[in-house]
Coordinates of C-alpha atoms in Angstrom, one line a residue:
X1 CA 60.5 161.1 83.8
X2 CA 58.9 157.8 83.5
X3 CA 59.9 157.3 80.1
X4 CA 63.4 157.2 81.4
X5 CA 62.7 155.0 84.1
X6 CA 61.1 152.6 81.8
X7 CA 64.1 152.6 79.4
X8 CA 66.7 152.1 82.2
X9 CA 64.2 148.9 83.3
X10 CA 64.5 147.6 80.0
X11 CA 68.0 147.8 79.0
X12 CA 68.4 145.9 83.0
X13 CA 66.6 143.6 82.3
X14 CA 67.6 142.5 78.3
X15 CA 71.5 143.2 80.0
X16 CA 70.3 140.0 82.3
X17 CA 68.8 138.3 79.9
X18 CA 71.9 138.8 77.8
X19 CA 74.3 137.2 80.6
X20 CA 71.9 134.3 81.4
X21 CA 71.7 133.3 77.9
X22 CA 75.8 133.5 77.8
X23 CA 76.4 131.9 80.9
X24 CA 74.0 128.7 79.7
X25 CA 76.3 127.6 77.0
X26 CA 79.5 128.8 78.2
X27 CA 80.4 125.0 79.8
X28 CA 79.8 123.4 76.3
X29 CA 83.2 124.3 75.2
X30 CA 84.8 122.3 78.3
X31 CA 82.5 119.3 77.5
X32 CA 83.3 119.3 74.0
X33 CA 87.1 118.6 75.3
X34 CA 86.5 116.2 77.7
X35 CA 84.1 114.2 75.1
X36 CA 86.8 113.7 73.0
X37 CA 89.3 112.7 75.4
X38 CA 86.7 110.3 76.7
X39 CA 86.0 109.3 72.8
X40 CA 89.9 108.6 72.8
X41 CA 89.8 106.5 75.4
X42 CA 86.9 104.2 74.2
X43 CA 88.3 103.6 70.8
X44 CA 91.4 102.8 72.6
X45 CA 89.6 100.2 74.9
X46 CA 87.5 98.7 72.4
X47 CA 90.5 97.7 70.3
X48 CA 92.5 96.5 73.0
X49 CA 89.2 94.6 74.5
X50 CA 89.2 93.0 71.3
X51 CA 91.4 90.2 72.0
X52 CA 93.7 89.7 69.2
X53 CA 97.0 87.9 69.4
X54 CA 99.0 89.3 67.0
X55 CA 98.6 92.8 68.8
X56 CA 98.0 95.8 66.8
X57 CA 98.0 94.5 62.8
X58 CA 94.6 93.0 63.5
X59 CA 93.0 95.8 65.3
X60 CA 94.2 98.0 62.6
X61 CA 92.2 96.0 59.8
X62 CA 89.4 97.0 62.0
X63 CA 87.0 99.9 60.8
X64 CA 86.2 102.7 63.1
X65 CA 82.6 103.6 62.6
X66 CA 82.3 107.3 64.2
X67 CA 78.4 107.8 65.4
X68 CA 77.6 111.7 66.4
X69 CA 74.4 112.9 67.8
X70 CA 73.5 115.7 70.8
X71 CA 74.0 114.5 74.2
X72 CA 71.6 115.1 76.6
X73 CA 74.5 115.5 79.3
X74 CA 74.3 111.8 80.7
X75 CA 76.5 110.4 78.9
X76 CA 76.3 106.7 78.6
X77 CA 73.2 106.5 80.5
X78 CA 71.4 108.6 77.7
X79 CA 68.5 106.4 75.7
X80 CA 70.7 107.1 72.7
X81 CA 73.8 106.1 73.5
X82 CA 72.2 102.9 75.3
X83 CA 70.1 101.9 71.8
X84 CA 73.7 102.5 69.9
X85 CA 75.4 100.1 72.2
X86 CA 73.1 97.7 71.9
X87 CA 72.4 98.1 67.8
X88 CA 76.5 97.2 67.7
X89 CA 76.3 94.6 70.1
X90 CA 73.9 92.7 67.8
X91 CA 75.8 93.8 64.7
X92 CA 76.5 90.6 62.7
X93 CA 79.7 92.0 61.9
X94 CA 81.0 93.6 64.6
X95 CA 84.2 91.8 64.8
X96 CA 85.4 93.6 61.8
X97 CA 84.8 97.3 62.9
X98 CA 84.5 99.1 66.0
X99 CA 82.3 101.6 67.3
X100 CA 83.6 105.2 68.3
X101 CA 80.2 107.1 70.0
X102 CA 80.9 110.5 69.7
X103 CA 78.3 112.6 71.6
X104 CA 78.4 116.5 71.3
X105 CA 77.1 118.1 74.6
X106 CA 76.5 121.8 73.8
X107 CA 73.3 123.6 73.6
X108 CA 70.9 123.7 70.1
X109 CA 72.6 126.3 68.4
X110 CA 76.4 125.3 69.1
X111 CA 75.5 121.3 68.6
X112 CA 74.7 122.5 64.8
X113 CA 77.6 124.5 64.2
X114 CA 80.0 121.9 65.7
X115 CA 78.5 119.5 63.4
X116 CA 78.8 121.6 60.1
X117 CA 82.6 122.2 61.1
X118 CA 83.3 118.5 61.7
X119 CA 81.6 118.0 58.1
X120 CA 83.6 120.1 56.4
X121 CA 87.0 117.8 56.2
X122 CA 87.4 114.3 55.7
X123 CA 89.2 113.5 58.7
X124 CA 87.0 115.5 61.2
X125 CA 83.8 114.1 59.6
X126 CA 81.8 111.4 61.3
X127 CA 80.2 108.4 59.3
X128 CA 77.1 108.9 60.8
X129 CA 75.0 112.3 62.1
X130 CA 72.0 111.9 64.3
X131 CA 69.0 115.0 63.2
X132 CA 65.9 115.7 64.0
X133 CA 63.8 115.7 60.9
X134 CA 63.0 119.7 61.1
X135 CA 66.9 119.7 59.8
X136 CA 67.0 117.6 56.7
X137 CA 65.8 119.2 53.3
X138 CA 62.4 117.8 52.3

């Protein structure tokens, strides 16, 4: 009889363990959407902010450099985001490109997969992928 009980306990508890584990990443999906949107919308500013006169043949000159890494989930107030701003706005050539931060909030193991799906087309990939070290090949 306690051999049963002991199963039942079990399969409770890896059943919970099972939905906690679901429920922690199940928000990444609607983050993922509103990054982009948000993503969108800065490209859109920064090549309005730009000042040009002759309207959009100038700003389309203009280079988008697309920078990817894990968000933490504070957005711009992250300490990567921050140094990224501030690495552009010391660029000596800023005026010819413009900067697209493209933060990926999902947890470890969906952050990973988004990035090898981005990688694998052209127009999906970014220019540059933020790692930990434990990720690149030695």
């Amino acid at each position: 009889m306690r051999g049963v009980s002991m199963k039942k306990s079990l399969c409770l508890l890896l059943a919970a363990v099972m939905i906690l584990s679901l429920t922690a990443c199940a928000g990444s999906k609607h983050a993922a959407n509103s990054d982009t949107e948000t993503n969108d919308i800065q490209t859109k500013e920064s090549t309005s902010a730009s000042g040009d006169n002759n309207g959009g043949a100038a700003a389309a000159k203009k280079s988008v450099i697309t920078v990817t890494f894990r968000d933490d989930g504070r957005g711009e107030n992250s300490t990567l985001w921050k140094w990224l701003q501030t690495a552009y706005d010391s660029f000596d050539k800023k005026d010819s490109c413009v900067l697209n931060i493209a933060p990926i909030t999902a947890c470890e193991g969906d952050y990973f997969a988004k990035i090898a799906l981005s990688l694998q087309s052209e127009k999906t990939a970014p220019d540059l992928v933020a790692e930990d070290t434990f990720q690149l090949a030695t």
